[in-house]
Every structure is written in C-alpha cells, then in structure tokens.
PDB file of C-alpha atoms in Angstrom:
ATOM      1  CA  MET A   1       0.000   0.000   0.000  1.00 52.00           C
ATOM      2  CA  SER A   2       1.231   3.481  -0.825  1.00 57.00           C
ATOM      3  CA  SER A   3       1.289   6.560   1.388  1.00 71.00           C
ATOM      4  CA  ASP A   4      -1.402   8.173  -0.780  1.00 90.00           C
ATOM      5  CA  ILE A   5      -4.848   7.383   0.671  1.00 91.00           C
ATOM      6  CA  ARG A   6      -6.492   8.016  -2.705  1.00 92.00           C
ATOM      7  CA  LEU A   7      -4.413   5.337  -4.412  1.00 92.00           C
ATOM      8  CA  ASP A   8      -4.848   3.019  -1.432  1.00 92.00           C
ATOM      9  CA  ALA A   9      -8.621   3.456  -1.607  1.00 94.00           C
ATOM     10  CA  LEU A  10      -8.690   2.571  -5.299  1.00 94.00           C
ATOM     11  CA  GLN A  11      -6.597  -0.530  -4.703  1.00 93.00           C
ATOM     12  CA  TYR A  12      -8.731  -1.503  -1.683  1.00 94.00           C
ATOM     13  CA  HIS A  13     -11.917  -1.304  -3.758  1.00 95.00           C
ATOM     14  CA  SER A  14     -10.569  -3.079  -6.839  1.00 96.00           C
ATOM     15  CA  GLN A  15      -8.350  -5.932  -5.539  1.00 94.00           C
ATOM     16  CA  PRO A  16      -8.310  -8.867  -5.221  1.00 93.00           C
ATOM     17  CA  ARG A  17     -11.933  -8.685  -6.421  1.00 93.00           C
ATOM     18  CA  PRO A  18     -13.970  -5.540  -7.173  1.00 96.00           C
ATOM     19  CA  GLY A  19     -16.253  -4.101  -4.506  1.00 96.00           C
ATOM     20  CA  LYS A  20     -16.596  -4.707  -0.769  1.00 95.00           C
ATOM     21  CA  VAL A  21     -19.429  -7.222  -0.390  1.00 92.00           C
ATOM     22  CA  GLU A  22     -20.444 -10.661  -1.590  1.00 92.00           C
ATOM     23  CA  THR A  23     -23.439 -12.979  -1.153  1.00 91.00           C
ATOM     24  CA  LEU A  24     -22.919 -16.337   0.547  1.00 92.00           C
ATOM     25  CA  PRO A  25     -25.344 -19.159   1.471  1.00 94.00           C
ATOM     26  CA  CYS A  26     -25.881 -19.693   5.192  1.00 94.00           C
ATOM     27  CA  LYS A  27     -27.048 -23.323   4.865  1.00 95.00           C
ATOM     28  CA  PRO A  28     -25.070 -26.373   3.675  1.00 94.00           C
ATOM     29  CA  CYS A  29     -25.220 -26.876  -0.088  1.00 94.00           C
ATOM     30  CA  PHE A  30     -22.875 -29.805  -0.637  1.00 95.00           C
ATOM     31  CA  SER A  31     -25.052 -32.852  -1.271  1.00 96.00           C
ATOM     32  CA  GLN A  32     -27.941 -33.674  -3.581  1.00 96.00           C
ATOM     33  CA  ARG A  33     -30.242 -33.687  -0.539  1.00 96.00           C
ATOM     34  CA  ASP A  34     -29.022 -30.226   0.499  1.00 96.00           C
ATOM     35  CA  LEU A  35     -29.886 -28.882  -2.932  1.00 96.00           C
ATOM     36  CA  THR A  36     -33.256 -30.672  -2.864  1.00 96.00           C
ATOM     37  CA  LEU A  37     -34.085 -28.882   0.390  1.00 96.00           C
ATOM     38  CA  ALA A  38     -32.712 -25.528  -0.745  1.00 96.00           C
ATOM     39  CA  TYR A  39     -34.547 -25.598  -4.058  1.00 96.00           C
ATOM     40  CA  SER A  40     -36.976 -27.928  -5.786  1.00 93.00           C
ATOM     41  CA  PRO A  41     -38.973 -29.747  -4.546  1.00 95.00           C
ATOM     42  CA  GLY A  42     -38.239 -28.995  -0.867  1.00 96.00           C
ATOM     43  CA  VAL A  43     -38.544 -25.229  -1.150  1.00 96.00           C
ATOM     44  CA  ALA A  44     -42.266 -25.574  -1.910  1.00 97.00           C
ATOM     45  CA  GLU A  45     -43.065 -26.324   1.744  1.00 97.00           C
ATOM     46  CA  PRO A  46     -41.915 -22.969   3.218  1.00 97.00           C
ATOM     47  CA  CYS A  47     -43.518 -21.228   0.220  1.00 97.00           C
ATOM     48  CA  LEU A  48     -46.882 -22.766   1.114  1.00 97.00           C
ATOM     49  CA  ARG A  49     -46.492 -21.918   4.802  1.00 97.00           C
ATOM     50  CA  ILE A  50     -45.781 -18.275   3.938  1.00 97.00           C
ATOM     51  CA  LYS A  51     -48.731 -18.220   1.524  1.00 97.00           C
ATOM     52  CA  GLU A  52     -50.987 -19.266   4.412  1.00 97.00           C
ATOM     53  CA  ASP A  53     -49.390 -16.794   6.833  1.00 97.00           C
ATOM     54  CA  PRO A  54     -47.155 -14.052   5.333  1.00 95.00           C
ATOM     55  CA  SER A  55     -45.573 -13.344   8.740  1.00 94.00           C
ATOM     56  CA  GLN A  56     -43.879 -16.736   8.453  1.00 96.00           C
ATOM     57  CA  SER A  57     -41.415 -15.196   5.995  1.00 95.00           C
ATOM     58  CA  ALA A  58     -39.528 -14.040   9.096  1.00 94.00           C
ATOM     59  CA  LEU A  59     -39.103 -17.691  10.074  1.00 96.00           C
ATOM     60  CA  TYR A  60     -38.361 -19.316   6.746  1.00 97.00           C
ATOM     61  CA  THR A  61     -36.401 -16.595   4.898  1.00 97.00           C
ATOM     62  CA  GLY A  62     -33.687 -14.071   5.686  1.00 96.00           C
ATOM     63  CA  ARG A  63     -36.056 -11.139   5.195  1.00 96.00           C
ATOM     64  CA  SER A  64     -36.224 -10.090   8.861  1.00 95.00           C
ATOM     65  CA  ASN A  65     -32.443  -9.581   8.934  1.00 97.00           C
ATOM     66  CA  LEU A  66     -32.202  -7.979   5.497  1.00 97.00           C
ATOM     67  CA  VAL A  67     -32.094  -4.195   5.041  1.00 98.00           C
ATOM     68  CA  GLY A  68     -32.357  -2.368   1.741  1.00 98.00           C
ATOM     69  CA  VAL A  69     -29.911   0.552   1.589  1.00 98.00           C
ATOM     70  CA  VAL A  70     -31.491   2.721  -1.098  1.00 98.00           C
ATOM     71  CA  THR A  71     -30.222   5.859  -2.833  1.00 98.00           C
ATOM     72  CA  ASN A  72     -30.648   7.817  -6.032  1.00 98.00           C
ATOM     73  CA  GLY A  73     -27.208   9.400  -5.684  1.00 97.00           C
ATOM     74  CA  THR A  74     -28.415  12.999  -5.481  1.00 96.00           C
ATOM     75  CA  ALA A  75     -26.579  13.976  -2.257  1.00 94.00           C
ATOM     76  CA  VAL A  76     -23.681  11.599  -1.661  1.00 94.00           C
ATOM     77  CA  LEU A  77     -21.541  12.350   1.405  1.00 86.00           C
ATOM     78  CA  GLY A  78     -19.623  15.531   0.583  1.00 84.00           C
ATOM     79  CA  LEU A  79     -19.687  14.782  -3.137  1.00 93.00           C
ATOM     80  CA  GLY A  80     -23.160  16.032  -4.007  1.00 92.00           C
ATOM     81  CA  ASN A  81     -25.254  14.888  -6.954  1.00 96.00           C
ATOM     82  CA  ILE A  82     -22.882  12.338  -8.484  1.00 97.00           C
ATOM     83  CA  GLY A  83     -25.577   9.879  -9.592  1.00 97.00           C
ATOM     84  CA  PRO A  84     -26.509   6.309  -8.644  1.00 98.00           C
ATOM     85  CA  ASP A  85     -23.551   4.568 -10.322  1.00 98.00           C
ATOM     86  CA  ALA A  86     -20.956   6.654  -8.488  1.00 98.00           C
ATOM     87  CA  ALA A  87     -22.921   6.285  -5.231  1.00 98.00           C
ATOM     88  CA  LYS A  88     -22.584   2.486  -5.195  1.00 98.00           C
ATOM     89  CA  PRO A  89     -19.214   2.352  -3.342  1.00 97.00           C
ATOM     90  CA  VAL A  90     -20.789   4.352  -0.513  1.00 97.00           C
ATOM     91  CA  MET A  91     -23.831   2.071  -0.353  1.00 97.00           C
ATOM     92  CA  GLU A  92     -21.601  -1.009  -0.316  1.00 97.00           C
ATOM     93  CA  GLY A  93     -19.701   0.645   2.497  1.00 97.00           C
ATOM     94  CA  LYS A  94     -22.908   1.120   4.468  1.00 96.00           C
ATOM     95  CA  GLY A  95     -23.610  -2.572   3.942  1.00 96.00           C
ATOM     96  CA  VAL A  96     -20.202  -3.380   5.418  1.00 97.00           C
ATOM     97  CA  LEU A  97     -21.001  -1.273   8.508  1.00 96.00           C
ATOM     98  CA  PHE A  98     -24.337  -3.022   9.027  1.00 96.00           C
ATOM     99  CA  LYS A  99     -22.725  -6.448   8.761  1.00 97.00           C
ATOM    100  CA  VAL A 100     -19.560  -5.821  10.773  1.00 97.00           C
ATOM    101  CA  PHE A 101     -21.164  -3.914  13.645  1.00 96.00           C
ATOM    102  CA  ALA A 102     -24.654  -5.465  13.833  1.00 96.00           C
ATOM    103  CA  ASP A 103     -24.541  -8.686  11.753  1.00 96.00           C
ATOM    104  CA  ILE A 104     -27.358  -7.318   9.582  1.00 97.00           C
ATOM    105  CA  ASP A 105     -27.400  -8.276   5.908  1.00 97.00           C
ATOM    106  CA  VAL A 106     -27.789  -5.580   3.247  1.00 97.00           C
ATOM    107  CA  PHE A 107     -28.690  -5.321  -0.395  1.00 97.00           C
ATOM    108  CA  ASP A 108     -27.551  -1.960  -1.716  1.00 98.00           C
ATOM    109  CA  ILE A 109     -30.035  -0.526  -4.217  1.00 98.00           C
ATOM    110  CA  GLU A 110     -29.002   2.343  -6.490  1.00 98.00           C
ATOM    111  CA  LEU A 111     -31.922   3.816  -8.419  1.00 98.00           C
ATOM    112  CA  ASN A 112     -31.750   6.043 -11.484  1.00 98.00           C
ATOM    113  CA  VAL A 113     -34.883   7.862 -10.315  1.00 97.00           C
ATOM    114  CA  LYS A 114     -34.941  11.559  -9.395  1.00 95.00           C
ATOM    115  CA  GLU A 115     -38.679  12.324  -9.335  1.00 97.00           C
ATOM    116  CA  PRO A 116     -39.895  11.988  -5.712  1.00 96.00           C
ATOM    117  CA  GLU A 117     -43.240  10.351  -6.577  1.00 97.00           C
ATOM    118  CA  LYS A 118     -41.608   7.788  -8.850  1.00 98.00           C
ATOM    119  CA  LEU A 119     -38.924   7.148  -6.230  1.00 98.00           C
ATOM    120  CA  ILE A 120     -41.577   6.539  -3.577  1.00 98.00           C
ATOM    121  CA  GLU A 121     -43.514   4.122  -5.763  1.00 98.00           C
ATOM    122  CA  THR A 122     -40.337   2.256  -6.755  1.00 98.00           C
ATOM    123  CA  ILE A 123     -39.192   1.760  -3.162  1.00 98.00           C
ATOM    124  CA  LYS A 124     -42.663   0.664  -2.056  1.00 98.00           C
ATOM    125  CA  THR A 125     -42.515  -2.258  -4.487  1.00 98.00           C
ATOM    126  CA  MET A 126     -39.517  -3.632  -2.566  1.00 97.00           C
ATOM    127  CA  GLU A 127     -41.417  -4.295   0.664  1.00 97.00           C
ATOM    128  CA  PRO A 128     -41.738  -8.085   0.175  1.00 96.00           C
ATOM    129  CA  THR A 129     -37.935  -8.359  -0.050  1.00 97.00           C
ATOM    130  CA  PHE A 130     -36.774  -6.427   3.007  1.00 97.00           C
ATOM    131  CA  GLY A 131     -37.304  -6.245   6.736  1.00 97.00           C
ATOM    132  CA  ALA A 132     -36.493  -2.525   6.695  1.00 98.00           C
ATOM    133  CA  ILE A 133     -35.423   0.289   4.371  1.00 98.00           C
ATOM    134  CA  ASN A 134     -32.453   2.576   5.024  1.00 97.00           C
ATOM    135  CA  LEU A 135     -32.677   5.633   2.776  1.00 97.00           C
ATOM    136  CA  GLU A 136     -29.311   7.140   2.011  1.00 95.00           C
ATOM    137  CA  ASP A 137     -27.939  10.253   0.298  1.00 95.00           C
ATOM    138  CA  ILE A 138     -31.158  11.637  -1.203  1.00 95.00           C
ATOM    139  CA  LYS A 139     -31.067  15.418  -1.534  1.00 92.00           C
ATOM    140  CA  ALA A 140     -33.197  17.860   0.406  1.00 87.00           C
ATOM    141  CA  PRO A 141     -35.964  18.905   0.364  1.00 89.00           C
ATOM    142  CA  GLU A 142     -37.213  15.862  -1.591  1.00 93.00           C
ATOM    143  CA  CYS A 143     -35.803  13.489   1.034  1.00 92.00           C
ATOM    144  CA  PHE A 144     -38.231  14.751   3.683  1.00 91.00           C
ATOM    145  CA  MET A 145     -41.316  13.949   1.615  1.00 93.00           C
ATOM    146  CA  VAL A 146     -39.917  10.608   0.432  1.00 96.00           C
ATOM    147  CA  GLU A 147     -39.131   9.453   3.966  1.00 95.00           C
ATOM    148  CA  GLU A 148     -42.418  10.674   5.430  1.00 94.00           C
ATOM    149  CA  ARG A 149     -44.543   9.071   2.725  1.00 97.00           C
ATOM    150  CA  LEU A 150     -42.719   5.761   2.881  1.00 98.00           C
ATOM    151  CA  ARG A 151     -43.110   5.591   6.659  1.00 96.00           C
ATOM    152  CA  GLU A 152     -46.845   6.153   6.220  1.00 97.00           C
ATOM    153  CA  GLU A 153     -47.381   3.791   3.307  1.00 98.00           C
ATOM    154  CA  MET A 154     -45.020   0.869   4.026  1.00 98.00           C
ATOM    155  CA  GLY A 155     -45.502  -1.836   6.633  1.00 96.00           C
ATOM    156  CA  ILE A 156     -41.787  -2.083   7.489  1.00 97.00           C
ATOM    157  CA  PRO A 157     -39.479   0.413   9.236  1.00 97.00           C
ATOM    158  CA  VAL A 158     -38.072   3.206   7.062  1.00 97.00           C
ATOM    159  CA  PHE A 159     -35.024   5.139   8.276  1.00 94.00           C
ATOM    160  CA  HIS A 160     -33.235   8.022   6.552  1.00 93.00           C
ATOM    161  CA  ASP A 161     -29.668   7.911   7.771  1.00 89.00           C
ATOM    162  CA  ASP A 162     -28.781  11.443   6.680  1.00 85.00           C
ATOM    163  CA  GLN A 163     -31.620  12.733   8.842  1.00 88.00           C
ATOM    164  CA  HIS A 164     -32.099  10.403  11.782  1.00 89.00           C
ATOM    165  CA  GLY A 165     -28.674   8.808  12.123  1.00 89.00           C
ATOM    166  CA  THR A 166     -26.902  12.159  12.169  1.00 91.00           C
ATOM    167  CA  ALA A 167     -29.485  13.716  14.480  1.00 94.00           C
ATOM    168  CA  VAL A 168     -29.296  10.899  17.025  1.00 94.00           C
ATOM    169  CA  ILE A 169     -25.516  10.861  17.315  1.00 95.00           C
ATOM    170  CA  SER A 170     -25.094  14.649  17.341  1.00 96.00           C
ATOM    171  CA  GLY A 171     -27.927  14.930  19.853  1.00 97.00           C
ATOM    172  CA  ALA A 172     -26.085  12.537  22.147  1.00 97.00           C
ATOM    173  CA  ALA A 173     -22.956  14.681  21.792  1.00 97.00           C
ATOM    174  CA  LEU A 174     -24.997  17.795  22.609  1.00 97.00           C
ATOM    175  CA  LEU A 175     -26.382  16.240  25.794  1.00 98.00           C
ATOM    176  CA  ASN A 176     -22.895  15.176  26.884  1.00 98.00           C
ATOM    177  CA  ALA A 177     -21.464  18.630  26.158  1.00 97.00           C
ATOM    178  CA  ALA A 178     -24.261  20.324  28.088  1.00 97.00           C
ATOM    179  CA  GLU A 179     -23.617  18.119  31.107  1.00 97.00           C
ATOM    180  CA  LEU A 180     -19.834  18.587  31.012  1.00 98.00           C
ATOM    181  CA  THR A 181     -20.027  22.374  30.666  1.00 97.00           C
ATOM    182  CA  GLY A 182     -22.966  22.946  33.003  1.00 97.00           C
ATOM    183  CA  ARG A 183     -25.202  24.473  30.332  1.00 97.00           C
ATOM    184  CA  LYS A 184     -28.965  24.177  30.023  1.00 97.00           C
ATOM    185  CA  LEU A 185     -30.265  23.283  26.566  1.00 97.00           C
ATOM    186  CA  GLU A 186     -33.050  25.865  26.723  1.00 97.00           C
ATOM    187  CA  ASP A 187     -30.432  28.595  27.166  1.00 97.00           C
ATOM    188  CA  MET A 188     -28.112  27.484  24.363  1.00 97.00           C
ATOM    189  CA  LYS A 189     -27.529  29.496  21.199  1.00 98.00           C
ATOM    190  CA  VAL A 190     -26.919  27.138  18.268  1.00 98.00           C
ATOM    191  CA  VAL A 191     -25.414  28.059  14.899  1.00 98.00           C
ATOM    192  CA  VAL A 192     -25.948  25.569  12.070  1.00 98.00           C
ATOM    193  CA  VAL A 193     -24.096  25.817   8.752  1.00 97.00           C
ATOM    194  CA  GLY A 194     -25.783  23.618   6.170  1.00 93.00           C
ATOM    195  CA  ALA A 195     -29.556  23.458   5.737  1.00 93.00           C
ATOM    196  CA  GLY A 196     -29.800  20.070   4.079  1.00 89.00           C
ATOM    197  CA  ALA A 197     -31.250  16.836   5.424  1.00 88.00           C
ATOM    198  CA  ALA A 198     -28.688  16.481   8.205  1.00 90.00           C
ATOM    199  CA  GLY A 199     -28.650  20.087   9.387  1.00 94.00           C
ATOM    200  CA  ILE A 200     -32.423  20.451   9.469  1.00 94.00           C
ATOM    201  CA  SER A 201     -32.981  17.102  11.175  1.00 93.00           C
ATOM    202  CA  CYS A 202     -30.326  17.804  13.798  1.00 96.00           C
ATOM    203  CA  ALA A 203     -31.884  21.189  14.542  1.00 97.00           C
ATOM    204  CA  LYS A 204     -35.359  19.667  14.853  1.00 96.00           C
ATOM    205  CA  PHE A 205     -34.007  16.992  17.200  1.00 96.00           C
ATOM    206  CA  TYR A 206     -32.233  19.616  19.311  1.00 98.00           C
ATOM    207  CA  MET A 207     -35.606  21.328  19.728  1.00 97.00           C
ATOM    208  CA  THR A 208     -37.162  18.113  21.047  1.00 97.00           C
ATOM    209  CA  LEU A 209     -34.289  17.919  23.522  1.00 97.00           C
ATOM    210  CA  GLY A 210     -34.972  21.440  24.776  1.00 97.00           C
ATOM    211  CA  VAL A 211     -33.195  23.958  22.535  1.00 98.00           C
ATOM    212  CA  ARG A 212     -35.449  26.899  21.654  1.00 97.00           C
ATOM    213  CA  ARG A 213     -36.243  27.426  17.983  1.00 97.00           C
ATOM    214  CA  GLU A 214     -35.522  31.145  18.226  1.00 97.00           C
ATOM    215  CA  HIS A 215     -32.021  30.308  19.478  1.00 98.00           C
ATOM    216  CA  ILE A 216     -31.139  28.369  16.307  1.00 98.00           C
ATOM    217  CA  TYR A 217     -29.342  30.359  13.586  1.00 98.00           C
ATOM    218  CA  MET A 218     -29.238  28.292  10.392  1.00 98.00           C
ATOM    219  CA  PHE A 219     -27.193  29.170   7.315  1.00 98.00           C
ATOM    220  CA  ASP A 220     -27.376  27.757   3.808  1.00 94.00           C
ATOM    221  CA  SER A 221     -25.312  28.610   0.721  1.00 92.00           C
ATOM    222  CA  LYS A 222     -27.031  32.000   0.473  1.00 94.00           C
ATOM    223  CA  GLY A 223     -26.605  33.059   4.085  1.00 96.00           C
ATOM    224  CA  LEU A 224     -28.789  33.165   7.170  1.00 97.00           C
ATOM    225  CA  ILE A 225     -32.302  31.792   6.898  1.00 97.00           C
ATOM    226  CA  HIS A 226     -34.514  34.747   7.803  1.00 97.00           C
ATOM    227  CA  THR A 227     -38.009  36.056   7.154  1.00 95.00           C
ATOM    228  CA  GLY A 228     -36.855  38.539   4.500  1.00 94.00           C
ATOM    229  CA  ARG A 229     -35.920  35.772   2.058  1.00 93.00           C
ATOM    230  CA  ILE A 230     -38.413  34.637  -0.576  1.00 92.00           C
ATOM    231  CA  ASP A 231     -36.439  31.605  -1.793  1.00 89.00           C
ATOM    232  CA  LEU A 232     -37.079  29.315   1.185  1.00 91.00           C
ATOM    233  CA  HIS A 233     -38.712  25.888   1.135  1.00 87.00           C
ATOM    234  CA  ALA A 234     -41.009  25.248   4.109  1.00 89.00           C
ATOM    235  CA  THR A 235     -38.460  22.906   5.675  1.00 89.00           C
ATOM    236  CA  LYS A 236     -35.974  25.773   5.867  1.00 93.00           C
ATOM    237  CA  ALA A 237     -38.459  28.536   6.586  1.00 94.00           C
ATOM    238  CA  GLN A 238     -39.381  26.985   9.935  1.00 94.00           C
ATOM    239  CA  PHE A 239     -35.978  28.154  11.219  1.00 97.00           C
ATOM    240  CA  SER A 240     -36.236  31.728   9.964  1.00 96.00           C
ATOM    241  CA  GLN A 241     -34.829  34.480  12.150  1.00 97.00           C
ATOM    242  CA  SER A 242     -36.584  37.858  12.151  1.00 95.00           C
ATOM    243  CA  GLU A 243     -33.464  39.752  11.036  1.00 95.00           C
ATOM    244  CA  ASP A 244     -30.503  38.959   8.802  1.00 97.00           C
ATOM    245  CA  CYS A 245     -26.916  38.759  10.109  1.00 97.00           C
ATOM    246  CA  SER A 246     -23.531  37.415   9.055  1.00 97.00           C
ATOM    247  CA  LEU A 247     -22.058  34.136  10.218  1.00 97.00           C
ATOM    248  CA  GLU A 248     -19.491  36.031  12.255  1.00 97.00           C
ATOM    249  CA  GLU A 249     -22.231  37.972  14.008  1.00 97.00           C
ATOM    250  CA  ALA A 250     -24.270  34.813  14.650  1.00 97.00           C
ATOM    251  CA  LEU A 251     -21.271  33.070  16.213  1.00 97.00           C
ATOM    252  CA  THR A 252     -20.892  35.847  18.777  1.00 97.00           C
ATOM    253  CA  GLY A 253     -22.037  34.350  22.065  1.00 96.00           C
ATOM    254  CA  ALA A 254     -22.932  30.993  20.504  1.00 97.00           C
ATOM    255  CA  ASP A 255     -22.717  27.831  22.605  1.00 97.00           C
ATOM    256  CA  VAL A 256     -22.872  25.318  19.746  1.00 97.00           C
ATOM    257  CA  PHE A 257     -21.529  25.311  16.188  1.00 97.00           C
ATOM    258  CA  LEU A 258     -22.857  22.533  13.942  1.00 96.00           C
ATOM    259  CA  GLY A 259     -21.172  22.365  10.554  1.00 90.00           C
TER     260      GLY A 259
END
C-alpha cells in the first residue's frame, strides 16, 4: 500500500476482487439432498407456509435480517449529486457497517430515479424483499417527503440515515457537552451551517431535547435563513430568524456550532 490514501482506496476497492461485499449461502449446499431442500422440490413447503401466513417469511427466509440501503445518488456524502452509479461504493460501504457492527445483511439498491413520486412508488414495491429500508444520500428537500410518505405507506421500518442517524448521534454529543459544561439546553444558542437533510434534522431533534427554535441560527449557501428571504422551502423557513446577520455575528455568544 502506498502513502497516498487516494491510491490506497482505489486498490482496496478493486483488488483482489472488485467491490466490498459478496453474497454467501448460510445453509449447507454440498449434497444432492441439500440442494433438494434448498430448491426444488423442498422449497415448496416454506412457500406454502408463507402463503398461508405471510408473517412466516420471518421464520423461513432471511427477510427479517435484510435491510435495503437505497439511494438515487443525489446527495452523496460531501460529493453532491454524483448519480446512482458513483454512489454504489458508498452504499456497499454502508452494507459493510451493518454487517460488521450489527450482523445485519444488506442489499444496496441504487436507483436512477430523481422524481420523488416515482422514487416513492419504486421503493414501495420492494417491501416483500426487506425487513427494513435505510434511505441514504437523497437530496433535500425531496428526502423529507420521500421518507415521510414511505413511513406512512409501508408496513416495514423506514429510516433516513442522513436525517435520523446524524441527528441521534449529534444529539447525544450535545447532551454530553451540556452536562460537562454545566449548560442548560433551553439557554443554548446554536449556529448551524448547512440546511440540508442532516442540518435540518439535527436542529429539529435539538428542539425536542430542549433547545429553543428562536435560538437556532441556520445558514445555507445563500446566508442566514430569515423572514426577508423569498427563496425558502417550508423545511428551511421553519428556522427563519426575524433579522438577517452574518455568520461572524451569529457566532458571537454561541454555545454550539454545527457544521
């Protein structure tokens, strides 16, 4: 391995075989009887049991331990809208994290679908395959509607990592920091730079923990979110301040900087 992390990363992903994940059977498949049980005619018996009671799929298939990590590649890490093909290494990486840290199996699903309604309908069709859906790297504000609709319309858990995963872990850090420094959350002034899925979800979670909405100063690429702007989506507008100010001014007296 070289000293250049970029070259090391390319070698890591391409050798000795491309990618980071593979699919392996978890039952013996060595004898003719094994194959008879795994496929025809033995497989018909669990199929019939599940037909009678669909909940039995959790007993006779791997569905209950299988998560679909789904993206359309419109907001990938710090790379932005790089598309579903270029997003696949990240989704494979998320599958590695699920497996290594929680022994949960993952199929990564990269969809060439940008329209929110079409994306929702496409993901809904996957419900018979998965025990849960982990949405990943879908740009704001579309991601909010997609996640909300899927949670309402699907019978399995739906989690948007960019929103909920980031909010949960940063919220835990906020609680720890408040305890260590003797601050009260309701008195904290919070400055947030970045009004995408993560920033907005973190700010909303901080409010449930006790931070006051009027104490949150949120900035996007055009500056502070305030009532004088006419370019704001409703998800951003909920954090509008009454008057505009610079980032430097907002940071004066701030207790928390979230970037």
